[in-house]
PDB file of C-alpha atoms in Angstrom:
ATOM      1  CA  UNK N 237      52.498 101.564  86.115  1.00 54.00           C
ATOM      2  CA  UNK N 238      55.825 102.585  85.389  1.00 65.00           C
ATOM      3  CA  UNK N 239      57.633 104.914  88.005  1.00 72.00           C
ATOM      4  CA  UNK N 240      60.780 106.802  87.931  1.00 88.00           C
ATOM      5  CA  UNK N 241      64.029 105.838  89.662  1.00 92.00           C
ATOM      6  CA  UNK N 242      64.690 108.408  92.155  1.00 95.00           C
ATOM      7  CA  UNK N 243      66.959 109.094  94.328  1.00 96.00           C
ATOM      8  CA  UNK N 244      67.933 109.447  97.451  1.00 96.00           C
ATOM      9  CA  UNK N 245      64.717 108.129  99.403  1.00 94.00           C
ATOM     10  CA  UNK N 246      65.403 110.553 102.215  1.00 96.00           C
ATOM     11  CA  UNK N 247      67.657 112.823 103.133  1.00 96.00           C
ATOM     12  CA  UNK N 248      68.718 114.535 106.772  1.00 96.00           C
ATOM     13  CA  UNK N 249      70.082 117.591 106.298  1.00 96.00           C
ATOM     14  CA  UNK N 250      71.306 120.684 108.758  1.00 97.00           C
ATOM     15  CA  UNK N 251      70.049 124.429 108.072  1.00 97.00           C
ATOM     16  CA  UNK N 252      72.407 125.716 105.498  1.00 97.00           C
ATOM     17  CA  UNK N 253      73.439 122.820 103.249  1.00 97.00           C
ATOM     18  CA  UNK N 254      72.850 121.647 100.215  1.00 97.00           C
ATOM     19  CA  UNK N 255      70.733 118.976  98.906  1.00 96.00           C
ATOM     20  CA  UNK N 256      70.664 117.220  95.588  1.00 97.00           C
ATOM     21  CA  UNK N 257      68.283 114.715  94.080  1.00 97.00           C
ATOM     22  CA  UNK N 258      68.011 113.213  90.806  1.00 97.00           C
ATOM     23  CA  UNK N 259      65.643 110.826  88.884  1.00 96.00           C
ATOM     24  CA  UNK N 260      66.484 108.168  86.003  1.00 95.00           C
ATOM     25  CA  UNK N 261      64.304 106.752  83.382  1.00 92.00           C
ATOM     26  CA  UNK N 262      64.941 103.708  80.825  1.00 89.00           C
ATOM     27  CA  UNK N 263      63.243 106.260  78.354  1.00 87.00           C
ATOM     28  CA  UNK N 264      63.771 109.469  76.568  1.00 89.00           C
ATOM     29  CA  UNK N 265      61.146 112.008  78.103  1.00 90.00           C
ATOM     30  CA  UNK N 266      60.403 115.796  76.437  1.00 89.00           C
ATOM     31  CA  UNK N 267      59.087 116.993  79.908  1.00 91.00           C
ATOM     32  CA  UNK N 268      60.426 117.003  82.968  1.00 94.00           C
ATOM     33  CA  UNK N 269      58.569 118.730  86.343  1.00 95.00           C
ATOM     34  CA  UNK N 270      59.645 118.833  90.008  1.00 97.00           C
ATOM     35  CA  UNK N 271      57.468 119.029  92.807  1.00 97.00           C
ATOM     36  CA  UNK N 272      57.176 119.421  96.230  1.00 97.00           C
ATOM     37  CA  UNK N 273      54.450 117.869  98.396  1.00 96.00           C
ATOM     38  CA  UNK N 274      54.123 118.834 102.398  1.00 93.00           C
ATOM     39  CA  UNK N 275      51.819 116.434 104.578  1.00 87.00           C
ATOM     40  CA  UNK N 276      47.824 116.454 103.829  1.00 84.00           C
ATOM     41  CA  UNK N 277      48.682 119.441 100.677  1.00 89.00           C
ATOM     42  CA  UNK N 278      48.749 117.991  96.946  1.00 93.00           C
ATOM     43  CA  UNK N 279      52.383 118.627  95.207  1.00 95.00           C
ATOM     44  CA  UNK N 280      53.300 121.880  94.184  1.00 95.00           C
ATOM     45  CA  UNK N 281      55.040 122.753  91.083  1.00 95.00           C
ATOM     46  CA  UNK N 282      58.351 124.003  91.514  1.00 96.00           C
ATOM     47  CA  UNK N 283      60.042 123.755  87.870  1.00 96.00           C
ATOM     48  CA  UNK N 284      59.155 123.177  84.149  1.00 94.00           C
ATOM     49  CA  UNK N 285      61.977 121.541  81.989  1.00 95.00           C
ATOM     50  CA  UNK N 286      61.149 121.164  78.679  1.00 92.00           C
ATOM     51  CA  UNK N 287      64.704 121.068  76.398  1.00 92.00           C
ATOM     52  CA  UNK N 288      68.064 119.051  76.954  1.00 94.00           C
ATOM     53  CA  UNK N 289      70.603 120.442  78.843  1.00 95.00           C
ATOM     54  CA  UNK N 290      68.178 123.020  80.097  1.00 95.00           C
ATOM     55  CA  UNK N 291      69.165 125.045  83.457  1.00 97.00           C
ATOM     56  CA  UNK N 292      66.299 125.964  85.252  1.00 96.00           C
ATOM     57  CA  UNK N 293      66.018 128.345  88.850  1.00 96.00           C
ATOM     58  CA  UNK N 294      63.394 128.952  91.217  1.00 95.00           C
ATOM     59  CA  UNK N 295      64.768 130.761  94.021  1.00 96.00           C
ATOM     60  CA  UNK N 296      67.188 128.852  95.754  1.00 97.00           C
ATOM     61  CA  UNK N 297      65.881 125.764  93.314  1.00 98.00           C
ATOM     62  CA  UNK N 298      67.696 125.270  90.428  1.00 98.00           C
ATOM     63  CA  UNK N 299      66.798 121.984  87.903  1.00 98.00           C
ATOM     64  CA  UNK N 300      68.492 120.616  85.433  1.00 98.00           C
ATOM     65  CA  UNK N 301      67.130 118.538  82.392  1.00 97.00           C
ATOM     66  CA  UNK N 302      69.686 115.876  81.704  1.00 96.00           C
ATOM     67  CA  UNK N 303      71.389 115.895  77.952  1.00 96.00           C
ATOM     68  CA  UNK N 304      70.480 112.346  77.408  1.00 94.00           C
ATOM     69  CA  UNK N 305      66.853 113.283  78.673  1.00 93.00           C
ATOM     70  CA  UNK N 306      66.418 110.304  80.217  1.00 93.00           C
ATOM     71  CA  UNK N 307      67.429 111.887  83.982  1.00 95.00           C
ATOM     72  CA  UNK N 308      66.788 115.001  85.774  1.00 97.00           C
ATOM     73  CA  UNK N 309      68.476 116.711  88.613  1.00 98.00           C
ATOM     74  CA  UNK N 310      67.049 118.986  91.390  1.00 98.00           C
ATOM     75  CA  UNK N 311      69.343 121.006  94.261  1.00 98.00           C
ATOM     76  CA  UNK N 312      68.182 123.287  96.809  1.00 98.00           C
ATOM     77  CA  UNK N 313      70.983 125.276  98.060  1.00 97.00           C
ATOM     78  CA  UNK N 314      71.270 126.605 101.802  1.00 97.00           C
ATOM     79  CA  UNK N 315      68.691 124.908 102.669  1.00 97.00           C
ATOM     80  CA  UNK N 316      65.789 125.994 105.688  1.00 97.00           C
ATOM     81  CA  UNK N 317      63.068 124.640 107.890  1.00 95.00           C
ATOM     82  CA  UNK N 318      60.233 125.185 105.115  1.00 95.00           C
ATOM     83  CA  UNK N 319      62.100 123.207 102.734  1.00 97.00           C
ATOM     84  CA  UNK N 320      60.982 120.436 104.488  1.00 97.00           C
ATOM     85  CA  UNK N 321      58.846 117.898 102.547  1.00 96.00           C
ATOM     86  CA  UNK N 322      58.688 115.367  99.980  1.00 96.00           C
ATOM     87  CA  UNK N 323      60.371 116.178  96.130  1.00 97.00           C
ATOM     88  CA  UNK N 324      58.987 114.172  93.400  1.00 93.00           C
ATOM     89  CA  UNK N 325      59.941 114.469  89.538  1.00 96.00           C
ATOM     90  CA  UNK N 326      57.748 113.633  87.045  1.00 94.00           C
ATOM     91  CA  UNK N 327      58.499 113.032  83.482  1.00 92.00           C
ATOM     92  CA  UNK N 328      56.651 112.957  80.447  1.00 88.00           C
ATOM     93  CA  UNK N 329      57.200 111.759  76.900  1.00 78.00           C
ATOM     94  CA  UNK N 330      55.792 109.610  74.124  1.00 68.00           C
ATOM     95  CA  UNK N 331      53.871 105.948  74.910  1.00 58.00           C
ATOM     96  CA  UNK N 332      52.097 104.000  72.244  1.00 54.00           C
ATOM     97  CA  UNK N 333      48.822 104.904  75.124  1.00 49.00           C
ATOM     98  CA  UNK N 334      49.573 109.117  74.597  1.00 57.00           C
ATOM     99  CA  UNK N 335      52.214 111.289  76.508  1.00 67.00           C
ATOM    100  CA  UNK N 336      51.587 109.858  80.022  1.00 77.00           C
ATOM    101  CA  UNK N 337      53.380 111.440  82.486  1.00 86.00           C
ATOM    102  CA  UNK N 338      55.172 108.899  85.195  1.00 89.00           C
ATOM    103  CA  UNK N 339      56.361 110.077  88.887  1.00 91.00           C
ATOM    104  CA  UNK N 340      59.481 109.126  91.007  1.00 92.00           C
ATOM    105  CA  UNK N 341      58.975 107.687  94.233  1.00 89.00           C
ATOM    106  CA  UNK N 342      59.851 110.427  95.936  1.00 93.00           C
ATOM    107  CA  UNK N 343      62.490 112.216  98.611  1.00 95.00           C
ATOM    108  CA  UNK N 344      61.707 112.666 101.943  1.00 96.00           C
ATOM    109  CA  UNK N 345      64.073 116.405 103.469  1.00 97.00           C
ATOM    110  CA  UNK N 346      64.200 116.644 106.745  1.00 97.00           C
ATOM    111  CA  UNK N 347      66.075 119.731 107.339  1.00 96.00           C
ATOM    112  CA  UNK N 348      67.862 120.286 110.987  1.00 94.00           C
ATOM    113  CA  UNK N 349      67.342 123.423 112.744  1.00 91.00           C
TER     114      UNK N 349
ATOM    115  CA  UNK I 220      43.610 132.840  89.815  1.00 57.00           C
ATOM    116  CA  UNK I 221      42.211 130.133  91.691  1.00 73.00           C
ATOM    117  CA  UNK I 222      44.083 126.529  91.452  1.00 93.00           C
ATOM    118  CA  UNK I 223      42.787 123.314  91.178  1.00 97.00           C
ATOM    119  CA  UNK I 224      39.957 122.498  93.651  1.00 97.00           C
ATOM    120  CA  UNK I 225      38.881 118.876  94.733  1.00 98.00           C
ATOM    121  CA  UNK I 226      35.981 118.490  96.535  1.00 97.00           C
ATOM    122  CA  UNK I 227      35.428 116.578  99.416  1.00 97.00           C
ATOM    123  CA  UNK I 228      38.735 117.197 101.034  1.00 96.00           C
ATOM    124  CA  UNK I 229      37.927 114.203 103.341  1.00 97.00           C
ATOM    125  CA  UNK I 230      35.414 111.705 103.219  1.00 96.00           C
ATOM    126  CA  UNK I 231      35.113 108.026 105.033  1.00 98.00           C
ATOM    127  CA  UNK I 232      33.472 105.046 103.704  1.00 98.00           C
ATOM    128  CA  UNK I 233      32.555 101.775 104.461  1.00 97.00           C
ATOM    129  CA  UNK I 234      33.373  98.426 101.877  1.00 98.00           C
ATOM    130  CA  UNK I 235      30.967  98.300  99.381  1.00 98.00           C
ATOM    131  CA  UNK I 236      30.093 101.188  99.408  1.00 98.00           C
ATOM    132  CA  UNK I 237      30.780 103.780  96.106  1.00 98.00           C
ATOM    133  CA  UNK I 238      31.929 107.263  96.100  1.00 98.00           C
ATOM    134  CA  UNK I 239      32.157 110.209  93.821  1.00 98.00           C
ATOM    135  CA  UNK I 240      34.716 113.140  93.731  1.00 98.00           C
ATOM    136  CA  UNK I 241      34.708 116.339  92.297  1.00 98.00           C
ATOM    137  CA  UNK I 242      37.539 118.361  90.172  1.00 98.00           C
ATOM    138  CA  UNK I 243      37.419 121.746  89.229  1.00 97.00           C
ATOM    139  CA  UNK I 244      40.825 122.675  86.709  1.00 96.00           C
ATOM    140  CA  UNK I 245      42.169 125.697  87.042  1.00 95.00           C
ATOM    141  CA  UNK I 246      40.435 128.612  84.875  1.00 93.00           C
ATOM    142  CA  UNK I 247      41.128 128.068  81.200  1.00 91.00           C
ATOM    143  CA  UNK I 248      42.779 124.685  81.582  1.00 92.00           C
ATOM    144  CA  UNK I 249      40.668 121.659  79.432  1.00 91.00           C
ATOM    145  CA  UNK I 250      42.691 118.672  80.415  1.00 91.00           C
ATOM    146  CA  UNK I 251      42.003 116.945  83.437  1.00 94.00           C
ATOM    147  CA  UNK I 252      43.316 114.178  84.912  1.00 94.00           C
ATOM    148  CA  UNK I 253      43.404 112.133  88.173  1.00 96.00           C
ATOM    149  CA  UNK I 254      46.004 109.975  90.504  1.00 95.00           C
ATOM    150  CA  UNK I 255      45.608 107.410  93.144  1.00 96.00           C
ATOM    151  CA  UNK I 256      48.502 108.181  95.339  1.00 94.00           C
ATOM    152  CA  UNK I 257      49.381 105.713  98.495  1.00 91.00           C
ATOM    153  CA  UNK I 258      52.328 105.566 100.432  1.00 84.00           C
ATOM    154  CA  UNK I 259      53.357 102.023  98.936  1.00 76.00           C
ATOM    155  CA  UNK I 260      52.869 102.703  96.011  1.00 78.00           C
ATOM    156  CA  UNK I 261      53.594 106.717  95.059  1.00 84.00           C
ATOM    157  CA  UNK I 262      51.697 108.476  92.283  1.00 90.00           C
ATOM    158  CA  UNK I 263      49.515 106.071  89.771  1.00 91.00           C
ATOM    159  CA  UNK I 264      47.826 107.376  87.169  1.00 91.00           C
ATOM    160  CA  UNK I 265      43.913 106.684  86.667  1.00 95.00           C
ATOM    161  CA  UNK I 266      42.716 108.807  83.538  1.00 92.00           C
ATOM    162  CA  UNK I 267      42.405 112.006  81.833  1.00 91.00           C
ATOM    163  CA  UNK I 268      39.822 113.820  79.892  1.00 93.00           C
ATOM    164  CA  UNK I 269      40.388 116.419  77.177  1.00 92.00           C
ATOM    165  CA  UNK I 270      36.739 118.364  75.759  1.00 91.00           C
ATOM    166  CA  UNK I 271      34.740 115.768  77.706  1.00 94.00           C
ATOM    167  CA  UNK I 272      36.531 112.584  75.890  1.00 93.00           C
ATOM    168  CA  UNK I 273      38.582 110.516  78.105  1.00 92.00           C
ATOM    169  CA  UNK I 274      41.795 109.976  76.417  1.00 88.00           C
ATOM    170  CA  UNK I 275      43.545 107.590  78.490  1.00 87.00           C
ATOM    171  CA  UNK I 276      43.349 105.197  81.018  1.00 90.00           C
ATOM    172  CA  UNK I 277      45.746 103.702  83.831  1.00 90.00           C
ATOM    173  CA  UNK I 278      45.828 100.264  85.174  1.00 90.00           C
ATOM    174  CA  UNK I 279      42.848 100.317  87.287  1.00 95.00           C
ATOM    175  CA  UNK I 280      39.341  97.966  87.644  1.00 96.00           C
ATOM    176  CA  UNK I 281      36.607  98.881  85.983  1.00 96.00           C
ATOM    177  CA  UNK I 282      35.436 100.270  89.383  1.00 97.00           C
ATOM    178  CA  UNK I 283      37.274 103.231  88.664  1.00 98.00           C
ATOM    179  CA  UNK I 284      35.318 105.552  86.190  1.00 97.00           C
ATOM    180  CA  UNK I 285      35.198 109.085  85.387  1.00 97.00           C
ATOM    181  CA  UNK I 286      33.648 111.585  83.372  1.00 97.00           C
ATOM    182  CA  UNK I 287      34.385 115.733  82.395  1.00 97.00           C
ATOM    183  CA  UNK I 288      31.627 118.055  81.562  1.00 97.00           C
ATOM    184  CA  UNK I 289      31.373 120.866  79.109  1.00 96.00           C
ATOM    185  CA  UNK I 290      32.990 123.316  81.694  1.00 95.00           C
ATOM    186  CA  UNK I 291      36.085 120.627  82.132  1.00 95.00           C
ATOM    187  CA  UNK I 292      35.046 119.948  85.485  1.00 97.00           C
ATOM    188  CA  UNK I 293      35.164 116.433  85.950  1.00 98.00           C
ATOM    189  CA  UNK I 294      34.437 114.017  88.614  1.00 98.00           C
ATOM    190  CA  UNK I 295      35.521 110.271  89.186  1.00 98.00           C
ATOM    191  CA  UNK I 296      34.151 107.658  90.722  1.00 98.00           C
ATOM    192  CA  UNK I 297      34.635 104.523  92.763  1.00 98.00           C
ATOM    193  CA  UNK I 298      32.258 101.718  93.231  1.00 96.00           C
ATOM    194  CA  UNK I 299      32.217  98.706  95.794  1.00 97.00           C
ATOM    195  CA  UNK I 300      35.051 100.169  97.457  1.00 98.00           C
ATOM    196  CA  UNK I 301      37.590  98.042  98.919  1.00 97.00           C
ATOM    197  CA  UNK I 302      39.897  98.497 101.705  1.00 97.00           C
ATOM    198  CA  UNK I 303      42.953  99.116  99.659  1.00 95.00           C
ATOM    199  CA  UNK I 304      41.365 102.005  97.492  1.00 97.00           C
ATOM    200  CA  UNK I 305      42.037 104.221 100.952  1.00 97.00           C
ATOM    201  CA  UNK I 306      44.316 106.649  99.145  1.00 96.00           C
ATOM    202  CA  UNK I 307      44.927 110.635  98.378  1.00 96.00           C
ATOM    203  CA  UNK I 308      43.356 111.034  95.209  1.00 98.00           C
ATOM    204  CA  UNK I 309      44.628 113.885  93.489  1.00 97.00           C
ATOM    205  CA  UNK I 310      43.009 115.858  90.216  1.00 97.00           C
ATOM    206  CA  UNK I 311      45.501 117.674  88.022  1.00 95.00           C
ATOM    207  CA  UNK I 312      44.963 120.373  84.899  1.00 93.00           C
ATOM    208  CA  UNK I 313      46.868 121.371  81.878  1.00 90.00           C
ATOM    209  CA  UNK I 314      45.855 124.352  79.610  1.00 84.00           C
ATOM    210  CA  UNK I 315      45.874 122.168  76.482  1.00 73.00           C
ATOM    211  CA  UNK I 316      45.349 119.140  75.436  1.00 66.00           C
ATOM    212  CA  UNK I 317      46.552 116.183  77.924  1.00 61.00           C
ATOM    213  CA  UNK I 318      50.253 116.042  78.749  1.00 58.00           C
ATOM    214  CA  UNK I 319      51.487 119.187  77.242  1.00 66.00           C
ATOM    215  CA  UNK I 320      53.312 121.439  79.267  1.00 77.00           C
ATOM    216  CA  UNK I 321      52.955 122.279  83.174  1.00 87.00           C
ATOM    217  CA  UNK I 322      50.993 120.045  85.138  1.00 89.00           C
ATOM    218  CA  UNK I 323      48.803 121.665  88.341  1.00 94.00           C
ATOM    219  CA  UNK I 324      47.523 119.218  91.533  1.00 96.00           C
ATOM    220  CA  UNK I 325      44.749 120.047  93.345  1.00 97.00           C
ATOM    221  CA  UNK I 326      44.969 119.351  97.433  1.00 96.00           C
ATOM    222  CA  UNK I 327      43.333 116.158  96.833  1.00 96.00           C
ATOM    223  CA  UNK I 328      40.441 113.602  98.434  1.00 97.00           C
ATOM    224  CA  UNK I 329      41.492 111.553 101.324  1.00 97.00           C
ATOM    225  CA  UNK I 330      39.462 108.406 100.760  1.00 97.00           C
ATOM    226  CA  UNK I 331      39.595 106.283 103.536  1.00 97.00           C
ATOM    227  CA  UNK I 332      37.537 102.853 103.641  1.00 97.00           C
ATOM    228  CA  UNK I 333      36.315 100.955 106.752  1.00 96.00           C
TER     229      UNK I 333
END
């Protein structure tokens, strides 16, 4: 099935920085949700996006739904240990088969004590 | 509120073998639907169910089935596994009807075939 350009694959970071990801898709979507998945867990919802241009924060999280809706941004700011994990976006808009929601591929954080 | 909850968390079969697992949305949610999720290939999407109709399907064999019940548990099924359906499958729930608004995961079933 279709999946979502995302990107970076993995990241390395040191406690403290920032990280950004961001996810692209040929089509418009009205729905955009990031998650974060740790090893043997099922993803965990970390932001709902549901308008252009929307801003969204979660704690040190903050998402934004891109004004052409077809991408999606994610950063984490000062990052920690717990933060580490995999991110995946999902998006969701209209399909002649319903409003299927597609996932990206995924970013791997590794954050550096 | 309790989340999602799959059940088995783990199971291991052999080829040819079929297997069943079991969804539980989270209180209030009717939508259900489930992902095969592998490291090659990320998240794919299998089906969902809305008031005990399925109302869509992914790209999977007809080995891959699924029902809900009246309570909008549902359960899927998988029969004469193969090796490459070892996989996290993962149940999710929506409040409404499918794909509107937030979408909640369960911890998943680790499927592995031998």
């Amino acid at each position: 099935g279709q999946q979502l350009n995302q990107s970076p694959q993995s990241m390395f970071i040191q406690e403290g920085e920032d990280v950004s990801m961001n996810c692209t898709s040929s089509s418009i979507f009205n729905t955009w949700l990031w998650y974060k998945q740790e090893p043997g867990e099922g993803p965990v919802l970390l932001i709902a996006l549901y308008k252009a241009g929307e801003l969204t924060s979660n704690g040190r999280l903050t998402a934004q739904f891109g004004i052409t809706r077809k991408d999606s941004f994610l950063n984490i700011s000062a990052s920690i240990p717990s933060d580490v994990g995999i991110y995946f976006c999902a998006g969701q808009g209209l399909s002649d088969t319903g409003n299927q929601f597609y996932f990206g591929t995924g970013t791997s954080l590794t954050v550096i004590p | 509120k309790a989340g999602v909850t799959q059940t088995p968390r783990y199971l291991i079969k052999t080829r040819g073998q079929q297997v069943t697992l079991s969804c539980s949305p989270i209180s209030g949610h009717r939508s259900v639907s489930w992902y095969q999720q592998t490291p090659g290939q990320g998240l794919q999407f299998l089906f969902e169910y809305f008031s005990e109709t399925q109302r869509n399907k992914g790209n999977f064999p007809g080995r891959f089935s699924g029902r809900q019940f009246s309570n909008s548990r549902s359960e899927m099924n998988v029969s004469t596994l193969e090796l490459g359906d070892s996989a996290l499958y993962l149940c999710a729930s929506q409040r409404g009807s499918p794909n509107t608004g937030e979408l909640f995961f369960g911890e998943g079933s680790r499927l592995t075939v031998l």
